[in-house]
Short mmCIF file of C-alpha atoms and ligand atoms in Angstrom, two decimals:
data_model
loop_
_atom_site.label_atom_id
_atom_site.label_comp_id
_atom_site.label_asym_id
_atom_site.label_seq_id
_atom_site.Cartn_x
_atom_site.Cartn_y
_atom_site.Cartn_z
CA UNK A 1 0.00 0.00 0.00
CA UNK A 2 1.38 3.44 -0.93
CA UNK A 3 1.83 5.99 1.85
CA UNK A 4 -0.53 8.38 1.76
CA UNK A 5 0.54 11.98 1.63
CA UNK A 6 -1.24 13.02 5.04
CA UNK A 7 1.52 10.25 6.33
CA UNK A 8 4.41 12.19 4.43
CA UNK A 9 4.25 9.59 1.39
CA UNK A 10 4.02 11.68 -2.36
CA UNK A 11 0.91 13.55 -3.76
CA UNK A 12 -0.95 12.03 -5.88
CA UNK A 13 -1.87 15.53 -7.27
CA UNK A 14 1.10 17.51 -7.65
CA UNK A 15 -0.46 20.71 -9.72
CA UNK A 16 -3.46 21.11 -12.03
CA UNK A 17 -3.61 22.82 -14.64
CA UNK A 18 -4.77 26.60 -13.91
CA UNK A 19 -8.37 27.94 -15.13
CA UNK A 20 -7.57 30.56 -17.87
CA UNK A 21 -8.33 34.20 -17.00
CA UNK A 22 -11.95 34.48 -17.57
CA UNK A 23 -12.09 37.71 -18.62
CA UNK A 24 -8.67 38.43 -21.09
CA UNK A 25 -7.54 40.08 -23.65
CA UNK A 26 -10.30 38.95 -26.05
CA UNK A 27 -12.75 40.67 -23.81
CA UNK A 28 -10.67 43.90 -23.80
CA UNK A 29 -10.16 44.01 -27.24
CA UNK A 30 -14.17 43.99 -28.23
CA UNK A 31 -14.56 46.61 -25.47
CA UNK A 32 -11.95 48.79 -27.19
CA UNK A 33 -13.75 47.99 -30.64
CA UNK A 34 -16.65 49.82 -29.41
CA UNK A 35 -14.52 53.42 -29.86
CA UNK A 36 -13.57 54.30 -33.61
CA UNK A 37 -10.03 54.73 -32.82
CA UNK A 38 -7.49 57.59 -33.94
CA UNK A 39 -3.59 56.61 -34.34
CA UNK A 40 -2.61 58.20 -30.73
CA UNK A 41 -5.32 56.29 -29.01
CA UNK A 42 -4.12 52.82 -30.66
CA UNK A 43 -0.94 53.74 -30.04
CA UNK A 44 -1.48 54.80 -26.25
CA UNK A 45 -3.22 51.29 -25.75
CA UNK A 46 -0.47 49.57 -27.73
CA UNK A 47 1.74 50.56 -24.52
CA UNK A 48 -1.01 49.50 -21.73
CA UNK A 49 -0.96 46.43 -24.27
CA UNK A 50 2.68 45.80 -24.21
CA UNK A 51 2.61 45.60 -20.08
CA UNK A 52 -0.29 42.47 -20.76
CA UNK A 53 -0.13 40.03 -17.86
CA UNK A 54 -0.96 36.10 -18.38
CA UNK A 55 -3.56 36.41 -15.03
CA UNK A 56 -6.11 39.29 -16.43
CA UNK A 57 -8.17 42.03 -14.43
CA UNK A 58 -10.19 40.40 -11.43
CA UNK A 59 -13.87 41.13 -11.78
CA UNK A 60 -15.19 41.37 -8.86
CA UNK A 61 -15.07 44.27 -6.22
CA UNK A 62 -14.31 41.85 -3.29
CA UNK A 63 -11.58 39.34 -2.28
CA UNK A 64 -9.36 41.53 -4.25
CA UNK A 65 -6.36 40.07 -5.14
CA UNK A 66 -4.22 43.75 -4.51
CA UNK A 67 -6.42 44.10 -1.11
CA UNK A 68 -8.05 47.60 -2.75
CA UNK A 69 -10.37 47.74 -5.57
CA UNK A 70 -11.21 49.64 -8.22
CA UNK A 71 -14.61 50.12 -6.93
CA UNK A 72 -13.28 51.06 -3.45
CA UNK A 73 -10.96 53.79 -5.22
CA UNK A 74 -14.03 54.60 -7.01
CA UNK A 75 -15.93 55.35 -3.90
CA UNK A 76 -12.69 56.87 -1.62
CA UNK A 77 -12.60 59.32 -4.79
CA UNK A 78 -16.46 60.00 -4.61
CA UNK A 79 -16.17 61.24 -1.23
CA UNK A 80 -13.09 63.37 -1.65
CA UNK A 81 -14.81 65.46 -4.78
CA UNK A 82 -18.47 65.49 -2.80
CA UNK A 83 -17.14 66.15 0.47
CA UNK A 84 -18.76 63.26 1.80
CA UNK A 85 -18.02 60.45 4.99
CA UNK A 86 -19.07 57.51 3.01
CA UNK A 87 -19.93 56.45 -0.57
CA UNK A 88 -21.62 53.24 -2.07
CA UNK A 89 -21.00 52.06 -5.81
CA UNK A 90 -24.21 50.38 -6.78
CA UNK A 91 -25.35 49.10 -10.26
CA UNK A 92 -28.03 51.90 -10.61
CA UNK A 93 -29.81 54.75 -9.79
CA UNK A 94 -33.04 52.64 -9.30
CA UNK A 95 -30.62 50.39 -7.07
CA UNK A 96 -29.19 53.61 -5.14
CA UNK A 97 -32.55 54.60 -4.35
CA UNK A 98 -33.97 51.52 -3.10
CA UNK A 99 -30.89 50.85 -1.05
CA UNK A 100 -31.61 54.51 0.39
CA UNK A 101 -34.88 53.45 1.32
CA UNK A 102 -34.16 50.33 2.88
CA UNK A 103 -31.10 51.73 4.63
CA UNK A 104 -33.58 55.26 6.21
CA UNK A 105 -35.86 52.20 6.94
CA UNK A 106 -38.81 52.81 4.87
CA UNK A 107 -40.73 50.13 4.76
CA UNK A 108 -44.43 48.76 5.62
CA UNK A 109 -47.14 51.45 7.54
CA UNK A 110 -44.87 54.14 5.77
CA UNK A 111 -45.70 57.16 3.64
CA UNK A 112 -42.77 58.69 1.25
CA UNK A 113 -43.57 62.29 -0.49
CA UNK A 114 -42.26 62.20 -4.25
CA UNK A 115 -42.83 64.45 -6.70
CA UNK A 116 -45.17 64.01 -9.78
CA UNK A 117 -42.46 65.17 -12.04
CA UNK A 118 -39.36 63.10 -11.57
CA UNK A 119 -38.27 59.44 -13.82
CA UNK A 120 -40.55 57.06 -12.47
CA UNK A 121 -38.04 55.21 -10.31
CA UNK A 122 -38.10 57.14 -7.80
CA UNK A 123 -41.81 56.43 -6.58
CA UNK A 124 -41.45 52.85 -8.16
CA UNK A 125 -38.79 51.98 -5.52
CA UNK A 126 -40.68 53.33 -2.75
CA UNK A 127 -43.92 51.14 -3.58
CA UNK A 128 -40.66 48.23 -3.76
CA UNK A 129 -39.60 48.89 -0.39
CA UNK A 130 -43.49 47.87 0.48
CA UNK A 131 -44.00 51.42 1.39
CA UNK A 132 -46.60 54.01 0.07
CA UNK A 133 -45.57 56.83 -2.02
CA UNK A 134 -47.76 60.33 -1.94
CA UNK A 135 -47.11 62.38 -4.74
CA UNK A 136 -46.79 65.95 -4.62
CA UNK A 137 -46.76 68.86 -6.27
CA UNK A 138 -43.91 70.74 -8.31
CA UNK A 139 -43.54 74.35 -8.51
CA UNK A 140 -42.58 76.98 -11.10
CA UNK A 141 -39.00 75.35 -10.32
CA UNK A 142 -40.23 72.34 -11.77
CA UNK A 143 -38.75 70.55 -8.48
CA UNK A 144 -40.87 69.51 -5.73
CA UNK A 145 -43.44 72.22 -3.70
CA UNK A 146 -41.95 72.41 -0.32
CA UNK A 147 -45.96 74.00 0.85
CA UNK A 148 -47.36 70.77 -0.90
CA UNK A 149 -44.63 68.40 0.95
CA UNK A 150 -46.11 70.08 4.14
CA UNK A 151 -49.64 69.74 3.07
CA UNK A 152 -48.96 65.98 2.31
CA UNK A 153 -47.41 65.30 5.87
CA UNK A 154 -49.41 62.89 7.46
CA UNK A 155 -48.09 60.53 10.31
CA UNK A 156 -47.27 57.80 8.69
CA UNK A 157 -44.93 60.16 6.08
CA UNK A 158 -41.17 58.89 7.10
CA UNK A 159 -39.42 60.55 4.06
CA UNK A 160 -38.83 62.88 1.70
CA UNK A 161 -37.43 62.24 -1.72
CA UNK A 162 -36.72 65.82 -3.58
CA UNK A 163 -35.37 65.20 -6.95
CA UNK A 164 -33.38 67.81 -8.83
CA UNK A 165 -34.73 67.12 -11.90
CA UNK A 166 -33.09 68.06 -15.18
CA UNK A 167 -30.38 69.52 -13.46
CA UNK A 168 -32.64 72.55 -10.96
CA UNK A 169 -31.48 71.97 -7.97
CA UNK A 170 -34.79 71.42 -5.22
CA UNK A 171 -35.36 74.32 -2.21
CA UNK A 172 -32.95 72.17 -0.30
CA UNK A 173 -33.01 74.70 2.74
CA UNK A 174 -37.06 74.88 2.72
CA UNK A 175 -37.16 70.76 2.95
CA UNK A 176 -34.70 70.53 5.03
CA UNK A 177 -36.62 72.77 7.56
CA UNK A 178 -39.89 70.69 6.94
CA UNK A 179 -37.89 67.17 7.67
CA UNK A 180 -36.51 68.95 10.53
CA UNK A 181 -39.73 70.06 12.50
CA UNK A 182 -41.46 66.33 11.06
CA UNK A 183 -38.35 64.40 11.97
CA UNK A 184 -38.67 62.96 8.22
CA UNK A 185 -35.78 61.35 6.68
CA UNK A 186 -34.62 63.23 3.50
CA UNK A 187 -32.97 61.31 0.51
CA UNK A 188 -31.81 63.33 -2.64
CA UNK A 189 -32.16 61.80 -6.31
CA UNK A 190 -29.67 63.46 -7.73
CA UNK A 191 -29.65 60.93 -10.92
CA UNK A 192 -30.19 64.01 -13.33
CA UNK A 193 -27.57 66.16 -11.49
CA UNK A 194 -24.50 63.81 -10.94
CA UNK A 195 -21.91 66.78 -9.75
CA UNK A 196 -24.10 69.74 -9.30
CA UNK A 197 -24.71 72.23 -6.38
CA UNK A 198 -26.88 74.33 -4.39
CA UNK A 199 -25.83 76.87 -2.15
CA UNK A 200 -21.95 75.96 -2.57
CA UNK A 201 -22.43 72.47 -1.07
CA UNK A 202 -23.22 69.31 -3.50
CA UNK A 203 -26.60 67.84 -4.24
CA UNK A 204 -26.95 64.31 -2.48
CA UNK A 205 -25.08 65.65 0.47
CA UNK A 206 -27.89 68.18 2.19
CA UNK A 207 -29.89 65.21 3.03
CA UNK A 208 -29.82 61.76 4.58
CA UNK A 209 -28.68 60.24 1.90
CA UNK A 210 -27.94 61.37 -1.93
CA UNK A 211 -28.64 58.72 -5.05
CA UNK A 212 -26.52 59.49 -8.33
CA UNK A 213 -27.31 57.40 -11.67
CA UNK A 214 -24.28 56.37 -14.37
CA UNK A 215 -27.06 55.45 -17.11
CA UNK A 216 -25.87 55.97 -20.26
CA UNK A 217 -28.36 59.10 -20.23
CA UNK A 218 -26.95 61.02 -17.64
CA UNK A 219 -23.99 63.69 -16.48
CA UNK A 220 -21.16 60.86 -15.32
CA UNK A 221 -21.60 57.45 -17.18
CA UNK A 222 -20.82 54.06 -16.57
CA UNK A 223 -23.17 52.58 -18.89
CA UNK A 224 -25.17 51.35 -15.80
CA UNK A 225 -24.17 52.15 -12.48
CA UNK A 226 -24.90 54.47 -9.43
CA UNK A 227 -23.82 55.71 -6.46
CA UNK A 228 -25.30 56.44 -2.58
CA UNK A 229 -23.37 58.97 -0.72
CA UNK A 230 -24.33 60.04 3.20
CA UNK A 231 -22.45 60.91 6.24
CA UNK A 232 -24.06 58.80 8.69
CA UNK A 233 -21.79 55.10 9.14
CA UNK A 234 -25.34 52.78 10.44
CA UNK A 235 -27.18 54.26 7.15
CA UNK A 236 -23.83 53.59 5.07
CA UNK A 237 -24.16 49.56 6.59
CA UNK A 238 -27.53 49.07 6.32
CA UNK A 239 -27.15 50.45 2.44
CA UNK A 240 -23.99 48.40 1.89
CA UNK A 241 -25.58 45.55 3.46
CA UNK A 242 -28.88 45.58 1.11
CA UNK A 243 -26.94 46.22 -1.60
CA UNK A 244 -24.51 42.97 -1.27
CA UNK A 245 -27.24 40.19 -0.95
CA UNK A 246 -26.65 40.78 2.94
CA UNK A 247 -23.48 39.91 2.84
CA UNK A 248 -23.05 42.96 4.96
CA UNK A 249 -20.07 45.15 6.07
CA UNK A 250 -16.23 44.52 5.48
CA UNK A 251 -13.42 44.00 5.60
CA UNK A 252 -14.86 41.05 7.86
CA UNK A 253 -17.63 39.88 5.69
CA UNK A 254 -18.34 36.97 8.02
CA UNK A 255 -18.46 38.93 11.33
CA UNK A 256 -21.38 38.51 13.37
CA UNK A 257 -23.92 41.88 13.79
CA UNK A 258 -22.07 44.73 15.76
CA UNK A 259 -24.80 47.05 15.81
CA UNK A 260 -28.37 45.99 16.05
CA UNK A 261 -30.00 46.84 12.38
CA UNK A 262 -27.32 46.23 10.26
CA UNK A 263 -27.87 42.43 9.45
CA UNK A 264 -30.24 41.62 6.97
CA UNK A 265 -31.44 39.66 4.31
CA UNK A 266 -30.66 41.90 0.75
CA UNK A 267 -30.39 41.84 -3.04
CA UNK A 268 -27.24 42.29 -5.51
CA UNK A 269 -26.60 45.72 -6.45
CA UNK A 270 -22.54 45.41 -6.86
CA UNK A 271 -21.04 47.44 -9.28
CA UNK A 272 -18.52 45.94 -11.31
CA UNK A 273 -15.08 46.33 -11.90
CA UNK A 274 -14.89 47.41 -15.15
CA UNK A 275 -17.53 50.02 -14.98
CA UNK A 276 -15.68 51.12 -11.62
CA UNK A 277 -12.25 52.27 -13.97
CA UNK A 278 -15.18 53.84 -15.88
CA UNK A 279 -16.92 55.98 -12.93
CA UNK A 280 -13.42 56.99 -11.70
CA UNK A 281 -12.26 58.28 -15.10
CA UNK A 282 -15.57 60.11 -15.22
CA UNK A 283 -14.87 61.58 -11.63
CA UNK A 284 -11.94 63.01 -12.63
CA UNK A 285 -13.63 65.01 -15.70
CA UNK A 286 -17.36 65.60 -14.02
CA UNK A 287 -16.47 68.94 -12.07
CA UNK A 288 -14.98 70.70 -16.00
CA UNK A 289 -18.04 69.54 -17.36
CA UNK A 290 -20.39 71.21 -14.77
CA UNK A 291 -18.57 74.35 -14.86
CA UNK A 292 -18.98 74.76 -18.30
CA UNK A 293 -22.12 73.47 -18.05
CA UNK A 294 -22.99 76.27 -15.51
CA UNK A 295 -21.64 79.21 -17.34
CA UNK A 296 -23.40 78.13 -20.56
CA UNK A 297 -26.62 77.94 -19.03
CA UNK A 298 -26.23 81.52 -16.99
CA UNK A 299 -24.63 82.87 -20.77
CA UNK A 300 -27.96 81.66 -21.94
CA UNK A 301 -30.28 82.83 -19.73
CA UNK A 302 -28.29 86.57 -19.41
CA UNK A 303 -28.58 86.54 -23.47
CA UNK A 304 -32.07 86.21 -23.01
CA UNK A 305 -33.60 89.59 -23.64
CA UNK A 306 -37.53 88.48 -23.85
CA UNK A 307 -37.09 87.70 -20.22
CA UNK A 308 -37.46 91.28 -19.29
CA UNK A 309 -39.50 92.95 -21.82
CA UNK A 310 -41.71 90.05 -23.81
CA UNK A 311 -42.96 88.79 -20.21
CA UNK A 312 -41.21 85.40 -20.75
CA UNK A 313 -41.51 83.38 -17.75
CA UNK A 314 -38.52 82.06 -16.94
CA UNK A 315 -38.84 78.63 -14.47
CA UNK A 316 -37.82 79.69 -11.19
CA UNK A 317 -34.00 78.31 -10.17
CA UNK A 318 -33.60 77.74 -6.54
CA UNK A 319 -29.75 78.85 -7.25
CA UNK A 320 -28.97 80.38 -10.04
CA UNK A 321 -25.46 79.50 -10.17
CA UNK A 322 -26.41 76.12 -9.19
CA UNK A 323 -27.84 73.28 -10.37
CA UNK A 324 -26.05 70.90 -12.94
CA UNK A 325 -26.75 73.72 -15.65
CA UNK A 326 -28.29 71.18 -18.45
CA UNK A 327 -31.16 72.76 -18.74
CA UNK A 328 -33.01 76.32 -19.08
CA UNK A 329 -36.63 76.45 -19.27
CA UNK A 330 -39.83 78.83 -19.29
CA UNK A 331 -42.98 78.62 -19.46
CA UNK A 332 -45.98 79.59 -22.18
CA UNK A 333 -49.27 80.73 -21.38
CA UNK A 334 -51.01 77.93 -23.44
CA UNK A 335 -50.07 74.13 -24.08
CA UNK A 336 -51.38 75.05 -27.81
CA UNK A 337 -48.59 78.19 -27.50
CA UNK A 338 -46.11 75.55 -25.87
CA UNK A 339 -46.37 73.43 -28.81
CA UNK A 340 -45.54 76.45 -31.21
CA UNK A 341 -42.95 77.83 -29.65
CA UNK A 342 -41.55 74.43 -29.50
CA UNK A 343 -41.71 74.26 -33.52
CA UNK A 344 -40.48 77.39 -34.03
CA UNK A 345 -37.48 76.99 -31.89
CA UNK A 346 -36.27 73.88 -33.09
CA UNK A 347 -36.64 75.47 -36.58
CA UNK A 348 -34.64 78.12 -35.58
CA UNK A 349 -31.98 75.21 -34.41
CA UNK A 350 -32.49 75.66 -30.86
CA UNK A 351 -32.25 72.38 -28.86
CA UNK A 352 -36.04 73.16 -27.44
CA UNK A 353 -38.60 70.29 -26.53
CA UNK A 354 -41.51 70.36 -24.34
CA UNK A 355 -41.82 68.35 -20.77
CA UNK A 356 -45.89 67.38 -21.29
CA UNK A 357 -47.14 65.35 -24.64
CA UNK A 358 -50.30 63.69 -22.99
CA UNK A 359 -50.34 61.32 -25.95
CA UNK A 360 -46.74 60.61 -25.58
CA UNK A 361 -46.22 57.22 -23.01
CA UNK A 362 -43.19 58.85 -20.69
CA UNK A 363 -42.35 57.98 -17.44
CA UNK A 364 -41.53 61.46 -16.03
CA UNK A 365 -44.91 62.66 -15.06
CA UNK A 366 -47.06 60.65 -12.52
CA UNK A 367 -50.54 60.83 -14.74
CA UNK A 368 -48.78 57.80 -16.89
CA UNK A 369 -47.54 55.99 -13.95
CA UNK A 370 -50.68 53.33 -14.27
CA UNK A 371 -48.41 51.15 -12.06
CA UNK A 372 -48.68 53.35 -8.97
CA UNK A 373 -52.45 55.12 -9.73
CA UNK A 374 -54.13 51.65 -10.51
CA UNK A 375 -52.17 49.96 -7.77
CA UNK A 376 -50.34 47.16 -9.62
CA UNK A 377 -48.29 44.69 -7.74
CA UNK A 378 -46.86 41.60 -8.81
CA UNK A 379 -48.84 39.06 -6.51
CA UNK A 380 -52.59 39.12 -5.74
CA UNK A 381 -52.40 40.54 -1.92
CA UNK A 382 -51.94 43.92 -3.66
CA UNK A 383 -49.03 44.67 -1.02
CA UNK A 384 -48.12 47.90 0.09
CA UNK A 385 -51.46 49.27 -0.68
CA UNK A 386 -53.42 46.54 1.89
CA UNK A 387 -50.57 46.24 4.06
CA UNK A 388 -52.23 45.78 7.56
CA UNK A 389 -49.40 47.82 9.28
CA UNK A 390 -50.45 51.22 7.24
CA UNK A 391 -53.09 52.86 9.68
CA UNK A 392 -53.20 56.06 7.19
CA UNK A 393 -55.52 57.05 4.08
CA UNK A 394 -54.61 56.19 0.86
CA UNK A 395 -53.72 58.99 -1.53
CA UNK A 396 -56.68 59.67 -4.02
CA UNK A 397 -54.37 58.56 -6.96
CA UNK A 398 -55.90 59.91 -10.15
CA UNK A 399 -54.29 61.29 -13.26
CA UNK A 400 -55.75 64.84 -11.98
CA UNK A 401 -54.42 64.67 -8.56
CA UNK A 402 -51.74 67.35 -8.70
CA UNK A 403 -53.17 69.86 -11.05
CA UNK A 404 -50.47 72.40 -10.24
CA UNK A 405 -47.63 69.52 -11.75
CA UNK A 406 -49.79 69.58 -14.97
CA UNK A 407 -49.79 72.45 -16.04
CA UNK A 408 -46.58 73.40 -15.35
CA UNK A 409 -45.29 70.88 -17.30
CA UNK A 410 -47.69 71.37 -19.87
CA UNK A 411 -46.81 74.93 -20.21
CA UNK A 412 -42.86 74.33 -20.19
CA UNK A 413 -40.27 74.93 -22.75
CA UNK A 414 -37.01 73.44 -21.69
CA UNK A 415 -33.93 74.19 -24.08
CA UNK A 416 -30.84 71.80 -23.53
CA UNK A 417 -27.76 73.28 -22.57
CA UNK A 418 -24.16 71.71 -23.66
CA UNK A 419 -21.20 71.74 -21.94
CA UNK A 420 -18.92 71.91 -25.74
CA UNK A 421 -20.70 75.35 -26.58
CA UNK A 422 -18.65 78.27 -27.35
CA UNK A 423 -20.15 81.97 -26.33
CA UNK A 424 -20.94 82.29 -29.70
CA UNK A 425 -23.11 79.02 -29.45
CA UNK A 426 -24.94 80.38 -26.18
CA UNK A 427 -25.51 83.97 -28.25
CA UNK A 428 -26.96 82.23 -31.09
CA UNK A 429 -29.17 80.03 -29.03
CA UNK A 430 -30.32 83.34 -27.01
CA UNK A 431 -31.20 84.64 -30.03
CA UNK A 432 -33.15 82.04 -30.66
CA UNK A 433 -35.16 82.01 -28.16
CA UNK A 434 -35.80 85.90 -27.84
CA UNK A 435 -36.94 85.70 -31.95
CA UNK A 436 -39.20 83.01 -31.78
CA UNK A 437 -40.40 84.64 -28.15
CA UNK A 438 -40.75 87.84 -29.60
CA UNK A 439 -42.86 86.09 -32.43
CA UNK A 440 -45.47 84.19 -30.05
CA UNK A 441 -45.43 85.27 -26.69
CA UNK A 442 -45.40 89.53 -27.25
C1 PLP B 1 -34.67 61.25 -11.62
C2 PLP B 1 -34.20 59.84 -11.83
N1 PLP B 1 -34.21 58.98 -10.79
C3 PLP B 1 -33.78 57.72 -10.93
C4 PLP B 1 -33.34 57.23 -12.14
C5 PLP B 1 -32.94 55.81 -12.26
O1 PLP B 1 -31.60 55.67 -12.66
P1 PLP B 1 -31.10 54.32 -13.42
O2 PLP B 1 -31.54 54.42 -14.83
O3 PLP B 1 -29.61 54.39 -13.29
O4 PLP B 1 -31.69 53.18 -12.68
C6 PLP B 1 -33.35 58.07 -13.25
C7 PLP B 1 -32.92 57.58 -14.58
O5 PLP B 1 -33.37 58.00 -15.62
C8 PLP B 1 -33.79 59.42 -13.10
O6 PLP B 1 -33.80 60.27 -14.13
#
């Protein structure tokens, strides 16, 4: 009989064969395909190229071969540009919300106040978090009505969720006073305004907790991705934990509970290494794009002469050297005069289009959101809406319910503004708009 190795005899296994990378240079290459590629750039990533390594990136944020991820650079390098404690890569800005949520501790018996113009994820992730979501008004900000979030307060409200919505940045000081006196938890959707400010301090860091989106739509991009930011280390856990199928806090992922409330069953929100390098190259270019973004829009808006003498109503900014700057908008006295001006700008070459097309299916005003007004949920108990912990009223959900919202939006004019735009761009747009408004709106 041989001796076996546990008795110091030979292995009978001496080395197997090692799994190839899974992810190589094959993947890279097809990701570089997707860029048509000058001679400088091919020769740049000839040189990364030339410094190839047999083993190939690791993929996944944790058990990180060098200790530090890119993920974990990612978020260290979130906080130092937002001037936040802690930051959470997620996979999305539906993700970053709902982790929000769960983390504030929304859940059944609750009441969150969203407003009826914002992408329908942020009211869709409160009904997901089995909590009920009351829709309020916006103002002629076109960001949530800080007099309708009071109106709305009822005592099963736990939070707020003010989004700054095409780049207007909400009354972040109003709210904040509301939460305040209503002890209300307050969680920013900053998904339209990665980067922006109000009042000299970032969005996403004047409340609880902020939620940024890396869509391939929005101001930093990842192709998917997201990010929760917040100051507070239990709300940072609990978000972290949801976020990691409740695999919970590191570095000791197996530790028992230290605090009670951070150990819970989650989903998987990760974010993955690859579109971590992506979200910190976009860090590192985000705050030059919102400055130019900024000045544009203020060029724009100074250039705009029909402001002062053809009555134009320009939407209200809560800062006017906030914001993210993407946007300008105003507002016609008619829908029927919104849709002209609308023509006549984008005739003129203006980058105009309206908010409101009532025949149009979009998920940015509540009146389409059938899901939420005709209370669809994906088993038959019809949970949160017949939860037997909520003790409140239902909101009368109706396509009418906030007025106000409606015809705002379907009065609005919003003009896109472009970082890339020379003066000369703004002053041609400006002219634009005071032609066409001296046309219609005199
Ligand atoms: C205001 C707002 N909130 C949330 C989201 C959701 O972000 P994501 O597409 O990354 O899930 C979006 C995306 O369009 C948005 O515009």
């Amino acid at each position: 009989m041989q001796t076996l190795a546990i008795n110091g005899g030979p292995r009978a296994v001496e080395k197997l064969t090692p799994e190839p990378p899974k992810v190589g240079l094959e993947e890279l290459a097809e990701i570089i395909d997707l860029w048509p590629l000058s001679h400088e750039a091919k020769a740049g990533i000839n040189r990364i190229l030339d410094a190839e390594s047999p083993a190939g990136p690791h993929m996944f944020r944790y058990y990180h071969p060098d200790g530090e991820s890119v993920v974990d650079k990612a978020e260290q390098e979130f906080c130092e540009l937002f001037g936040c404690t802690y930051a959470l890569a997620v996979n999305s800005g539906t993700s970053a919300l709902m982790a929000a949520y769960v983390a504030c501790g929304v859940g059944p018996g609750m009441e969150v106040i969203v407003p009826g113009y914002t992408f329908f994820a942020t009211a869709a992730t409160v009904v997901a978090a089995r909590a009920i979501p009351v829709i309020a008004e916006i103002d002629d900000s076109l960001t949530i009505d800080p007099d309708d979030i009071a109106d709305k307060i009822t005592p099963q409200t736990k939070a707020i969720a003010p989004v700054h919505m095409a780049g207007f940045a909400c009354d972040m000081e109003a709210i904040l006073e509301i939460a305040r006196e209503h002890d209300l938890m307050v969680i920013e959707d900053c998904c339209q305004a990665d980067g922006g400010w109000y009042k000299g301090k970032r969005l996403g860091t004047w409340g609880d907790m902020g939620c940024f989106s890396f869509d391939a739509y929005k101001l930093m991009s990842s192709g998917e991705g997201g990010m929760v930011c917040t100051d507070d280390e239990m709300l940072y856990v609990r978000a972290q934990s949801w976020h990691d199928t409740a695999a919970c806090w590191r570095p000791d992922r197996y530790a028992r509970e230290r605090m009670e409330g951070e150990l819970f069953c989650g989903e998987n929100y990760r974010l993955s290494e690859v579109q971590g390098a992506i979200v910190r190259a976009q860090l590192r270019k985000i705050d030059q794009k919102i400055k130019h973004l900024i000045a544009n829009r203020n060029r724009v808006r100074d250039g705009i002469s029909a402001d002062e003498f053809l009555g134009l109503q320009m939407a209200r900014d809560n800062d006017p050297d906030g914001g993210a700057g993407t946007d300008i908008a105003f507002f016609c006295p008619t829908a029927e005069k919104t849709r002209q001006v609308i023509e006549a700008l984008q005739a003129e070459g203006v980058p105009a289009g309206g908010i409101y097309d009532q025949s149009v299916r979009d998920w940015h005003h509540y009146d389409h959101w059938e899901h939420i007004l005709e209370q669809k949920t994906p088993t038959t108990e019809g949970c949160p809406y017949t939860c037997p912990y909520y003790e409140g009223q239902l909101p009368d959900y109706s396509e009418d319910m906030c007025p106000k919202t409606l015809d705002y939006l379907r009065r609005t004019v919003r003009v896109s503004i472009s970082a890339s735009w020379t003066p000369q761009d703004c002053a041609a747009v400006s002219a634009g708009i005071n032609k066409v408004a001296a046309a219609f709106l005199l």
